[in-house]
Amino acid sequence: MQSVNSVRTNGRWVPAEVAGPAGRHAVVVGGSLAGLLAAQVLTGHAERVTIVERDRFPEEDEEGGEAGAVGEGTASASRPGVPQSRHPHVLLEGGQLALDALLPGFMAELRAAGAPRVGMPADMVQWQNGRWFRRVPASTHIHTGSRAQIERLIRRRVLAHPSVALVEGTDTVGLLGDAARVRGVLLRKRGDGARDEQRELAADLVVDASGRSTKAPRWLAAIGADAPYEEIIDTGLAYASRVYRDTTGTLGGEPSAGALGLHVVPNPTQPYGFVVLPLEDGTHLATFSGLRGDEPSTDDSEFESYAKRLPHPVVHRWLREAEPLSPVSGFRRTANVRRRYDLPGRRPAGFLATGDALCTFNPIYGQGMAVAAMSAVALRDALADPRRTPTTRRVQKAVLAASRQAWDISAGSDKKMPGATGNAVAVRLADRVAGWYLHRVQERTPGDPVVGRAFRSVVSLNEPLGALFAPAVARAVLFGPARETPAEPPMTREGREGTEYGAS
Ligand SMILES: Cc1cc2nc3c(=O)[nH]c(=O)nc-3n(C[C@H](O)[C@H](O)[C@H](O)COP(=O)(O)OP(=O)(O)OC[C@H]3O[C@@H](n4cnc5c(N)ncnc54)[C@H](O)[C@@H]3O)c2cc1C
């Protein structure tokens, strides 16, 4: 066993001592969104921050994109550590605000790089609970560019910081220290001939951002600490995605009228989902979702026929005419998992978890990236709080709290899905009361701009759940009728751009 004596900084291998003067050292396991954003925050609290990533990041071409042919720079650009990159990644408003708070000007940069911005509900033809949404002016926007693009731009910003170093192509395989304090990580380089060589990297703080497949609970047990209790709700949802070119003229037409995407939202009585969204290179990413036992096929020749299960032929028609540009990719590990490091137990100082390694959501709600960014904001605020000593436990609680609303949305909805399994599926009395109210909210969301606006502000993680109980919203939910909605998919917008129903 030997100590790590070199790190890669801004693309060059240099001795560790050159990467920064001796002092506090933080190690972040995982160089994806949650890890990069945590590292950015930690630059304010440690003299050196080392990101350990098992993949090697793609080389960038001269324009700053990753080299490749059609589709390869977008949804198809996937590295082994983030296979979910081949599937749609919407960036919710809560995440947009958090990213701008962490990396000023980031959203403008993302827009300038071509990431499409889709107004909800104005730009989307959307079906939910037996209703088509009225396409009234947008009250929130999502970004629908590829995950690879978002990660690449964040990576560029974070790795430019002089105290951040990157160790690529290296697995973290364990923790150093004991149940009282974590003192670093155990690393193993990937690649030929390097498999058995393990090295130690000392650290004052270790942040686990290694994603939904984290091994940290095992690493903690190996040093005598307690693994966290895990809450699990699994609907068995599976994704199948494929890149298309819209040859129909249906999507991406005149912004003032045409739709930018199609979305069929599943529910307990209609469990099949579909979404097609624009990517930054002008192509579209189409995805089916289905539950355990009736998953969408990943066979190229069978992909389109899954559309026959949907409640309207509009999707099937679009797919029949659009041009497929990639093979079909599948994804099945979609359970909601929350690791309760905040609960009492033998927890070592100097160890934190964030991002999917802390709380993973069913991806259908589109929350993970936003929560990764909001968790980094919570980390920043907890570390900088002048009123409280930032103990490991206190900071971990604050980071977990950043995911609470997202968890309530995805876990609360998934409990109701047929066949959901896991130790957290039990429906309590409070869930039933909330479920009754939320059902009425959802009935009104497609047709009532006031209720719709409140609902969107909550699911986009921009406002707390309490927004659904504001007086005007509660009146409409409790006493108002569900307003009329379009009988057929609305292919044009309603109302004036930039104004909101109910605002005047
Ligand atoms: C199918 C699917 C669709 C999704 N859609 C959306 C969406 O629409 N909107 C949204 O906001 N979110 C979505 N998500 C969630 C989103 O992908 C994640 O929340 C987001 O990427 C943040 O994850 P992370 O950084 O915590 O982990 P990840 O992105 O999973 O990254 C973990 C990183 O750790 C590295 N790593 C793992 N183990 C080790 C180790 N032992 N040593 C060193 N490095 C290691 C991996 O290589 C990887 O780089 C989706 C997820 C899935 C699965």
Coordinates of C-alpha atoms and ligand atoms in Angstrom, one line a residue:
M1 CA 0.0 0.0 0.0
Q2 CA 1.3 3.5 -0.8
S3 CA 0.1 7.1 -0.5
V4 CA -1.3 8.9 -3.4
N5 CA 1.5 11.1 -4.6
S6 CA 0.1 12.6 -7.7
V7 CA -3.2 14.2 -8.7
R8 CA -4.4 15.5 -12.0
T9 CA -5.0 19.3 -12.0
N10 CA -6.4 20.9 -15.1
G11 CA -5.4 18.0 -17.3
R12 CA -1.8 17.5 -16.1
W13 CA -0.4 15.1 -13.6
V14 CA 1.4 17.0 -10.9
P15 CA 2.7 16.1 -7.4
A16 CA 0.1 16.5 -4.8
E17 CA 2.1 19.1 -2.8
V18 CA 2.0 21.4 -5.8
A19 CA -1.8 21.4 -5.9
G20 CA -1.9 23.5 -2.8
P21 CA -0.2 24.2 0.5
A22 CA -0.6 21.8 3.4
G23 CA -3.8 22.4 5.2
R24 CA -7.3 21.1 5.4
H25 CA -8.1 18.6 2.7
A26 CA -11.5 17.4 1.6
V27 CA -12.0 14.4 -0.7
V28 CA -15.2 14.1 -2.8
V29 CA -16.0 10.6 -4.1
G30 CA -17.6 10.9 -7.5
G31 CA -17.1 13.6 -10.0
S32 CA -20.6 13.9 -11.3
L33 CA -23.1 16.7 -10.6
A34 CA -23.4 16.3 -6.8
G35 CA -19.7 15.7 -6.4
L36 CA -18.6 18.7 -8.5
L37 CA -21.1 21.1 -6.8
A38 CA -20.0 19.9 -3.3
A39 CA -16.4 20.4 -4.3
Q40 CA -17.2 23.9 -5.4
V41 CA -18.7 24.7 -2.0
L42 CA -15.8 23.1 -0.2
T43 CA -13.2 25.3 -1.9
G44 CA -14.4 27.9 0.7
H45 CA -13.6 25.6 3.6
A46 CA -10.6 23.5 2.7
E47 CA -7.2 24.4 1.2
R48 CA -7.4 21.5 -1.1
V49 CA -10.4 19.6 -2.5
T50 CA -9.7 16.4 -4.4
I51 CA -12.4 14.8 -6.5
V52 CA -11.9 11.0 -7.0
E53 CA -13.8 9.7 -10.1
R54 CA -13.7 6.2 -11.4
D55 CA -14.3 7.2 -15.0
R56 CA -12.1 9.2 -17.2
F57 CA -13.9 12.2 -18.5
P58 CA -14.3 12.6 -22.3
E59 CA -11.9 14.8 -24.1
E60 CA -13.4 18.1 -25.2
D61 CA -13.3 19.3 -28.8
E62 CA -12.3 22.8 -29.8
E63 CA -15.8 24.2 -29.4
G64 CA -16.0 22.8 -25.9
G65 CA -18.3 20.0 -26.8
E66 CA -17.4 16.4 -26.6
A67 CA -16.1 15.0 -29.9
G68 CA -18.6 12.8 -31.8
A69 CA -21.1 12.4 -34.5
V70 CA -24.9 13.2 -34.5
G71 CA -26.4 12.4 -31.1
E72 CA -23.0 11.5 -29.6
G73 CA -22.5 14.9 -28.1
T74 CA -26.0 14.8 -26.5
A75 CA -28.0 12.0 -25.1
S76 CA -25.9 9.2 -26.5
A77 CA -22.8 10.6 -24.9
S78 CA -22.6 8.5 -21.8
R79 CA -19.7 7.5 -19.7
P80 CA -19.9 4.1 -17.8
G81 CA -20.4 5.8 -14.4
V82 CA -23.5 7.7 -15.5
P83 CA -25.5 5.3 -17.7
Q84 CA -28.6 7.5 -17.0
S85 CA -27.2 10.1 -19.4
R86 CA -28.9 8.3 -22.3
H87 CA -32.3 9.2 -20.8
P88 CA -34.0 12.6 -20.6
H89 CA -32.8 15.0 -17.9
V90 CA -35.0 18.0 -17.3
L91 CA -33.6 20.6 -15.0
L92 CA -36.3 22.0 -12.8
E93 CA -36.5 25.6 -11.7
G94 CA -35.4 24.9 -8.1
G95 CA -32.2 23.4 -9.6
Q96 CA -31.8 26.3 -12.0
L97 CA -31.8 28.8 -9.1
A98 CA -29.5 26.7 -7.0
L99 CA -27.0 26.4 -9.9
D100 CA -27.0 30.1 -10.4
A101 CA -26.4 30.6 -6.7
L102 CA -23.4 28.3 -6.8
L103 CA -22.0 29.2 -10.1
P104 CA -23.1 32.7 -11.0
G105 CA -24.2 33.1 -14.6
F106 CA -24.5 29.3 -15.1
M107 CA -28.0 29.3 -16.5
A108 CA -27.1 32.0 -19.1
E109 CA -24.1 29.9 -20.1
L110 CA -26.3 26.8 -20.5
R111 CA -28.7 28.7 -22.6
A112 CA -25.9 30.1 -24.7
A113 CA -24.7 26.6 -25.3
G114 CA -28.1 25.8 -26.8
A115 CA -29.9 24.0 -24.0
P116 CA -33.6 24.3 -24.9
R117 CA -35.9 26.0 -22.5
V118 CA -39.5 24.7 -22.4
G119 CA -42.3 26.8 -20.9
M120 CA -44.8 24.8 -18.8
P121 CA -47.6 24.3 -19.7
A122 CA -47.4 26.6 -22.8
D123 CA -44.9 24.6 -24.8
M124 CA -45.9 21.1 -24.0
V125 CA -48.8 18.9 -25.2
Q126 CA -49.4 17.1 -21.9
W127 CA -51.9 14.4 -20.7
Q128 CA -52.5 13.5 -17.1
N129 CA -55.3 11.8 -15.2
G130 CA -57.6 11.6 -18.3
R131 CA -57.2 15.2 -19.3
W132 CA -55.1 17.3 -21.8
F133 CA -53.6 20.4 -20.2
R134 CA -54.7 23.8 -21.5
R135 CA -51.6 25.4 -23.0
V136 CA -51.9 28.6 -21.1
P137 CA -48.8 30.9 -20.7
A138 CA -45.9 29.4 -18.9
S139 CA -45.5 29.8 -15.1
T140 CA -42.3 27.8 -15.0
H141 CA -39.6 26.6 -17.4
I142 CA -37.6 23.5 -17.6
H143 CA -34.3 23.0 -19.4
T144 CA -34.3 19.9 -21.5
G145 CA -30.8 19.7 -22.9
S146 CA -28.7 16.6 -22.4
R147 CA -27.3 15.7 -18.9
A148 CA -23.9 15.3 -20.5
Q149 CA -24.0 19.0 -21.5
I150 CA -25.0 20.2 -18.0
E151 CA -22.3 18.1 -16.4
R152 CA -19.6 19.2 -18.9
L153 CA -20.3 22.9 -18.2
I154 CA -20.4 22.4 -14.5
R155 CA -17.2 20.4 -14.6
R156 CA -15.4 23.1 -16.6
R157 CA -16.3 25.8 -14.0
V158 CA -15.5 23.7 -11.0
L159 CA -12.2 22.2 -12.2
A160 CA -11.0 25.7 -13.1
H161 CA -10.8 26.5 -9.4
P162 CA -7.1 26.4 -8.4
S163 CA -7.7 24.4 -5.2
V164 CA -9.7 21.6 -6.9
A165 CA -7.8 18.6 -8.1
L166 CA -9.1 15.6 -10.0
V167 CA -8.0 12.0 -9.7
E168 CA -9.6 10.2 -12.6
G169 CA -9.8 6.5 -13.5
T170 CA -9.7 5.6 -9.9
D171 CA -12.2 3.8 -7.7
T172 CA -12.7 4.6 -4.0
V173 CA -12.9 1.2 -2.4
G174 CA -13.1 2.0 1.3
L175 CA -12.7 4.6 4.1
L176 CA -9.7 5.2 6.4
G177 CA -10.3 5.8 10.1
D178 CA -12.7 4.4 12.6
A179 CA -16.2 4.7 14.0
A180 CA -15.3 8.0 15.6
R181 CA -13.6 9.8 12.7
V182 CA -13.0 9.2 9.0
R183 CA -9.4 10.1 8.0
G184 CA -9.4 9.5 4.3
V185 CA -10.2 7.1 1.5
L186 CA -8.7 3.9 0.1
L187 CA -8.2 4.1 -3.7
R188 CA -7.6 1.6 -6.4
K189 CA -6.6 2.7 -9.9
R190 CA -8.5 1.3 -12.8
G191 CA -6.9 -0.2 -15.9
D192 CA -4.6 -2.9 -16.9
G193 CA -2.2 -4.1 -14.3
A194 CA -3.4 -1.6 -11.7
R195 CA -6.2 -3.7 -10.2
D196 CA -4.6 -4.8 -7.0
E197 CA -2.6 -1.7 -6.2
Q198 CA -4.4 0.2 -3.4
R199 CA -3.4 3.6 -2.1
E200 CA -4.4 5.8 0.7
L201 CA -5.4 9.4 0.4
A202 CA -5.7 11.2 3.8
A203 CA -8.5 13.7 4.3
D204 CA -10.1 15.8 7.0
L205 CA -13.5 15.4 5.3
V206 CA -14.8 12.8 2.9
V207 CA -18.0 13.5 0.9
D208 CA -19.7 10.5 -0.7
A209 CA -21.2 11.7 -4.0
S210 CA -20.8 8.3 -5.8
G211 CA -24.5 8.1 -6.8
R212 CA -27.3 5.6 -6.5
S213 CA -24.9 2.6 -6.4
T214 CA -22.9 3.9 -3.5
K215 CA -20.9 1.4 -1.4
A216 CA -20.5 3.8 1.5
P217 CA -22.8 2.0 3.8
R218 CA -20.5 -1.1 3.4
W219 CA -17.3 1.1 3.8
L220 CA -18.7 2.5 7.1
A221 CA -19.5 -0.9 8.4
A222 CA -16.0 -2.0 7.6
I223 CA -14.5 0.7 9.9
G224 CA -16.9 -0.2 12.7
A225 CA -19.5 2.6 12.2
D226 CA -23.2 2.0 11.5
A227 CA -24.6 1.8 8.0
P228 CA -27.6 4.1 7.6
Y229 CA -31.2 2.9 7.7
E230 CA -32.5 2.8 4.1
E231 CA -36.1 3.7 3.2
I232 CA -37.1 2.2 -0.1
I233 CA -40.1 2.5 -2.4
D234 CA -39.8 0.7 -5.7
T235 CA -42.5 0.8 -8.4
G236 CA -40.3 -1.3 -10.7
L237 CA -40.5 1.5 -13.3
A238 CA -38.4 1.0 -16.4
Y239 CA -37.3 3.5 -19.1
A240 CA -36.5 2.9 -22.7
S241 CA -35.1 5.9 -24.7
R242 CA -34.2 6.7 -28.2
V243 CA -32.9 9.8 -30.1
Y244 CA -35.1 11.0 -33.0
R245 CA -35.2 13.7 -35.6
D246 CA -38.6 15.4 -35.8
T247 CA -39.5 15.1 -39.5
T248 CA -43.1 15.8 -38.9
G249 CA -42.9 19.5 -38.1
T250 CA -45.0 18.9 -35.0
L251 CA -42.4 19.7 -32.5
G252 CA -40.1 22.8 -32.4
G253 CA -42.5 24.7 -34.7
E254 CA -43.3 28.4 -34.2
P255 CA -42.5 29.1 -30.5
S256 CA -45.6 31.2 -30.3
A257 CA -47.9 28.4 -31.3
G258 CA -46.2 25.0 -31.9
A259 CA -45.3 22.5 -29.2
L260 CA -41.8 21.7 -28.1
G261 CA -42.6 18.4 -26.4
L262 CA -45.2 15.7 -25.8
H263 CA -45.8 14.2 -22.4
V264 CA -48.1 11.4 -21.2
V265 CA -47.9 11.3 -17.4
P266 CA -48.6 7.9 -15.8
N267 CA -50.8 7.5 -12.8
P268 CA -52.1 4.5 -10.8
T269 CA -54.9 3.7 -13.3
Q270 CA -52.8 4.4 -16.5
P271 CA -49.3 3.3 -15.7
Y272 CA -47.7 3.9 -19.1
G273 CA -45.7 7.1 -19.6
F274 CA -44.1 8.8 -22.6
V275 CA -42.1 12.0 -23.1
V276 CA -40.3 13.5 -26.1
L277 CA -38.2 16.6 -25.5
P278 CA -35.8 18.7 -27.5
L279 CA -32.0 18.4 -27.1
E280 CA -29.4 21.1 -27.7
D281 CA -28.4 19.8 -31.1
G282 CA -31.9 20.0 -32.6
T283 CA -32.7 16.3 -32.1
H284 CA -35.3 14.9 -29.8
L285 CA -35.1 12.3 -27.0
A286 CA -38.2 10.0 -26.8
T287 CA -38.8 7.8 -23.7
F288 CA -41.4 5.3 -22.7
S289 CA -41.8 4.2 -19.1
G290 CA -43.7 1.2 -17.8
L291 CA -44.0 -0.7 -14.5
R292 CA -42.6 -4.0 -13.5
G293 CA -44.0 -6.9 -15.6
D294 CA -44.8 -4.7 -18.6
E295 CA -41.6 -2.8 -19.2
P296 CA -41.0 -1.0 -22.5
S297 CA -38.8 -3.1 -24.9
T298 CA -35.2 -2.1 -25.6
D299 CA -35.4 -3.9 -28.9
D300 CA -35.1 -1.3 -31.7
S301 CA -37.8 -3.0 -33.8
E302 CA -40.4 -3.1 -30.9
F303 CA -39.8 0.4 -29.4
E304 CA -42.6 2.2 -31.2
S305 CA -45.3 -0.4 -30.7
Y306 CA -45.3 0.3 -27.0
A307 CA -47.1 3.6 -27.9
K308 CA -50.3 1.5 -28.5
R309 CA -50.7 1.2 -24.7
L310 CA -51.0 5.0 -24.3
P311 CA -54.4 6.6 -24.0
H312 CA -54.2 8.5 -27.3
P313 CA -52.7 7.7 -30.8
V314 CA -50.8 11.1 -31.0
V315 CA -47.6 9.6 -29.8
H316 CA -47.7 6.5 -32.0
R317 CA -48.4 8.8 -35.0
W318 CA -45.4 11.0 -34.2
L319 CA -43.0 8.0 -33.7
R320 CA -44.1 6.4 -36.9
E321 CA -43.1 9.5 -38.9
A322 CA -40.1 10.7 -37.0
E323 CA -36.6 9.4 -37.9
P324 CA -34.8 7.3 -35.3
L325 CA -31.1 8.2 -34.9
S326 CA -29.9 5.9 -32.1
P327 CA -30.4 2.5 -30.7
V328 CA -32.8 2.1 -27.8
S329 CA -31.3 2.3 -24.3
G330 CA -33.0 0.9 -21.2
F331 CA -32.8 1.7 -17.5
R332 CA -34.4 -0.2 -14.7
R333 CA -33.0 0.7 -11.3
T334 CA -35.4 3.5 -10.5
A335 CA -36.3 2.9 -6.8
N336 CA -36.6 5.8 -4.4
V337 CA -34.0 5.2 -1.7
R338 CA -33.3 7.5 1.2
R339 CA -30.3 6.8 3.4
R340 CA -30.9 8.1 6.9
Y341 CA -27.5 9.3 8.0
D342 CA -29.3 11.8 10.2
L343 CA -30.8 9.2 12.5
P344 CA -28.9 8.2 15.7
G345 CA -26.1 5.7 15.3
R346 CA -22.3 5.3 15.4
R347 CA -21.5 8.0 12.8
P348 CA -18.0 9.1 12.3
A349 CA -17.1 12.7 12.2
G350 CA -15.7 13.8 8.8
F351 CA -18.1 11.8 6.6
L352 CA -21.0 13.3 4.6
A353 CA -23.2 12.0 1.8
T354 CA -24.9 14.0 -0.8
G355 CA -26.8 13.7 -4.2
D356 CA -28.1 10.3 -5.2
A357 CA -25.7 8.6 -2.7
L358 CA -27.9 10.2 0.0
C359 CA -31.3 10.3 -1.6
T360 CA -32.3 8.8 -4.9
F361 CA -35.6 9.4 -6.6
N362 CA -37.8 7.7 -9.2
P363 CA -36.5 9.6 -12.2
I364 CA -39.9 10.2 -13.6
Y365 CA -40.3 13.3 -11.4
G366 CA -37.1 14.8 -12.8
Q367 CA -35.7 15.9 -9.5
G368 CA -32.2 14.4 -9.0
M369 CA -30.1 17.1 -10.6
A370 CA -32.1 19.9 -8.9
V371 CA -31.7 18.2 -5.5
A372 CA -28.0 17.8 -6.1
A373 CA -27.7 21.5 -6.6
M374 CA -30.0 22.4 -3.8
S375 CA -28.1 20.1 -1.5
A376 CA -24.9 21.9 -2.4
V377 CA -26.5 25.2 -1.4
A378 CA -27.6 23.6 1.9
L379 CA -24.0 22.4 2.4
R380 CA -22.7 26.0 1.8
D381 CA -25.2 27.5 4.2
A382 CA -24.7 25.0 6.9
L383 CA -20.9 25.3 6.8
A384 CA -21.1 29.1 6.8
D385 CA -23.8 29.4 9.5
P386 CA -22.3 31.8 12.1
R387 CA -24.8 30.7 14.8
R388 CA -23.9 27.0 14.9
T389 CA -20.7 24.9 14.9
P390 CA -20.9 22.9 11.7
T391 CA -20.7 19.5 13.2
T392 CA -20.9 16.5 10.8
R393 CA -24.3 15.6 12.1
R394 CA -25.7 19.1 11.8
V395 CA -24.4 19.6 8.3
Q396 CA -25.6 16.2 7.2
K397 CA -29.1 17.0 8.5
A398 CA -29.1 20.2 6.6
V399 CA -28.1 18.5 3.4
L400 CA -30.7 15.8 3.8
A401 CA -33.4 18.5 4.5
A402 CA -32.7 19.9 1.0
S403 CA -34.2 16.7 -0.5
R404 CA -37.3 16.5 1.7
Q405 CA -39.8 18.1 -0.6
A406 CA -38.6 16.1 -3.6
W407 CA -38.8 12.9 -1.5
D408 CA -42.3 13.8 -0.3
I409 CA -43.4 14.2 -4.0
S410 CA -41.9 11.1 -5.4
A411 CA -42.3 8.8 -2.4
G412 CA -45.9 10.1 -1.8
S413 CA -46.9 9.5 -5.4
D414 CA -45.1 6.1 -5.8
K415 CA -46.8 4.6 -2.7
K416 CA -50.0 4.8 -4.7
M417 CA -48.6 3.0 -7.8
P418 CA -49.8 -0.6 -8.3
G419 CA -47.2 -3.2 -7.3
A420 CA -44.9 -0.8 -5.4
T421 CA -42.6 -2.6 -3.0
G422 CA -40.2 -1.6 -0.3
N423 CA -40.1 -0.9 3.5
A424 CA -41.6 2.6 3.1
V425 CA -44.7 1.9 1.0
A426 CA -47.1 1.8 3.9
V427 CA -49.9 4.5 3.5
R428 CA -50.5 6.3 6.7
L429 CA -53.6 8.3 7.7
A430 CA -51.8 11.6 6.9
D431 CA -51.0 10.2 3.4
R432 CA -54.7 9.5 2.9
V433 CA -55.8 13.0 3.8
A434 CA -53.0 14.6 1.7
G435 CA -53.9 12.1 -1.1
W436 CA -57.5 13.2 -1.1
Y437 CA -56.5 16.9 -1.4
L438 CA -53.8 16.2 -4.0
H439 CA -56.2 14.3 -6.1
R440 CA -58.4 17.3 -6.3
V441 CA -55.4 19.5 -7.1
Q442 CA -54.4 17.2 -10.0
E443 CA -58.0 17.1 -11.3
R444 CA -57.9 20.9 -11.5
T445 CA -54.3 21.5 -12.6
P446 CA -54.8 20.9 -16.4
G447 CA -57.7 23.4 -16.7
D448 CA -57.4 25.9 -13.9
P449 CA -54.4 28.3 -14.3
V450 CA -54.4 29.3 -10.6
V451 CA -54.2 25.7 -9.3
G452 CA -51.9 24.7 -12.2
R453 CA -49.5 27.5 -11.4
A454 CA -49.3 26.5 -7.7
F455 CA -48.9 22.8 -8.6
R456 CA -46.1 23.6 -11.1
S457 CA -44.3 25.8 -8.6
V458 CA -44.2 23.0 -6.1
V459 CA -43.2 20.1 -8.4
S460 CA -40.5 22.3 -9.9
L461 CA -39.1 22.6 -6.3
N462 CA -39.4 26.4 -6.5
E463 CA -42.0 26.8 -3.8
P464 CA -42.8 24.8 -0.6
L465 CA -45.7 22.3 -0.5
G466 CA -47.6 25.0 1.4
A467 CA -48.2 26.9 -1.9
L468 CA -50.9 24.3 -2.6
F469 CA -52.8 25.6 0.4
A470 CA -52.6 29.3 -0.3
P471 CA -56.2 30.8 0.1
A472 CA -57.0 31.2 -3.7
V473 CA -55.7 27.8 -4.5
A474 CA -57.4 26.0 -1.6
R475 CA -60.7 27.8 -2.5
A476 CA -60.5 26.5 -6.1
V477 CA -59.4 23.0 -4.9
L478 CA -62.1 22.6 -2.2
F479 CA -65.1 24.4 -3.7
G480 CA -64.4 25.1 -7.4
P481 CA -65.3 22.7 -10.2
A482 CA -62.7 21.1 -12.3
R483 CA -62.6 23.4 -15.3
E484 CA -63.0 22.3 -18.9
T485 CA -60.0 21.0 -20.7
P486 CA -59.3 20.3 -24.4
A487 CA -60.9 17.1 -25.7
E488 CA -58.0 16.4 -28.1
P489 CA -54.2 17.1 -27.8
P490 CA -53.9 20.9 -28.1
M491 CA -51.4 21.5 -30.8
T492 CA -51.4 25.3 -30.4
R493 CA -50.9 27.6 -27.4
E494 CA -53.5 29.7 -25.7
G495 CA -53.2 33.3 -24.6
R496 CA -50.5 35.8 -24.9
E497 CA -46.8 35.0 -24.5
G498 CA -45.4 36.3 -21.2
T499 CA -48.7 36.8 -19.4
E500 CA -50.2 34.5 -16.9
Y501 CA -53.8 33.6 -16.5
G502 CA -55.2 34.8 -13.3
A503 CA -52.4 37.3 -12.9
S504 CA -54.5 40.4 -13.9
Ligands
LIG1 C1 -33.0 7.1 -16.0 C2 -32.8 8.4 -15.2 C3 -33.3 9.6 -15.6 C4 -33.2 10.7 -14.8 N1 -33.8 11.9 -15.1 C5 -33.6 13.0 -14.4 C6 -34.2 14.2 -14.8 O1 -35.1 14.3 -15.7 N2 -33.9 15.3 -14.0 C7 -33.1 15.3 -12.9 O2 -32.9 16.3 -12.3 N3 -32.5 14.1 -12.6 C8 -32.7 13.0 -13.3 N4 -32.1 11.8 -12.9 C9 -31.2 11.8 -11.7 C10 -29.8 12.3 -12.1 O3 -29.2 11.5 -13.0 C11 -28.9 12.4 -10.8 O4 -29.7 12.8 -9.7 C12 -27.8 13.3 -11.0 O5 -27.0 12.8 -12.0 C13 -27.0 13.6 -9.8 O6 -26.4 12.4 -9.4 P1 -25.1 12.3 -8.5 O7 -24.0 13.2 -8.9 O8 -25.5 12.2 -7.1 O9 -24.7 10.8 -9.0 P2 -24.3 10.3 -10.4 O10 -24.6 11.2 -11.5 O11 -24.9 8.9 -10.5 O12 -22.7 10.2 -10.4 C14 -22.0 9.3 -9.5 C15 -20.5 9.5 -9.9 O13 -19.7 8.8 -9.0 C16 -18.8 8.0 -9.7 N5 -18.5 6.8 -8.8 C17 -19.3 5.8 -8.5 N6 -18.7 5.0 -7.6 C18 -17.5 5.5 -7.4 C19 -16.3 5.0 -6.7 N7 -16.4 3.9 -5.9 N8 -15.2 5.7 -6.8 C20 -15.1 6.9 -7.5 N9 -16.1 7.3 -8.3 C21 -17.3 6.6 -8.2 C22 -19.5 7.6 -11.0 O14 -18.6 7.3 -12.0 C23 -20.2 8.9 -11.3 O15 -19.4 9.8 -12.0 C24 -32.3 10.7 -13.6 C25 -31.8 9.4 -13.2 C26 -32.0 8.3 -14.0 C27 -31.4 7.0 -13.5

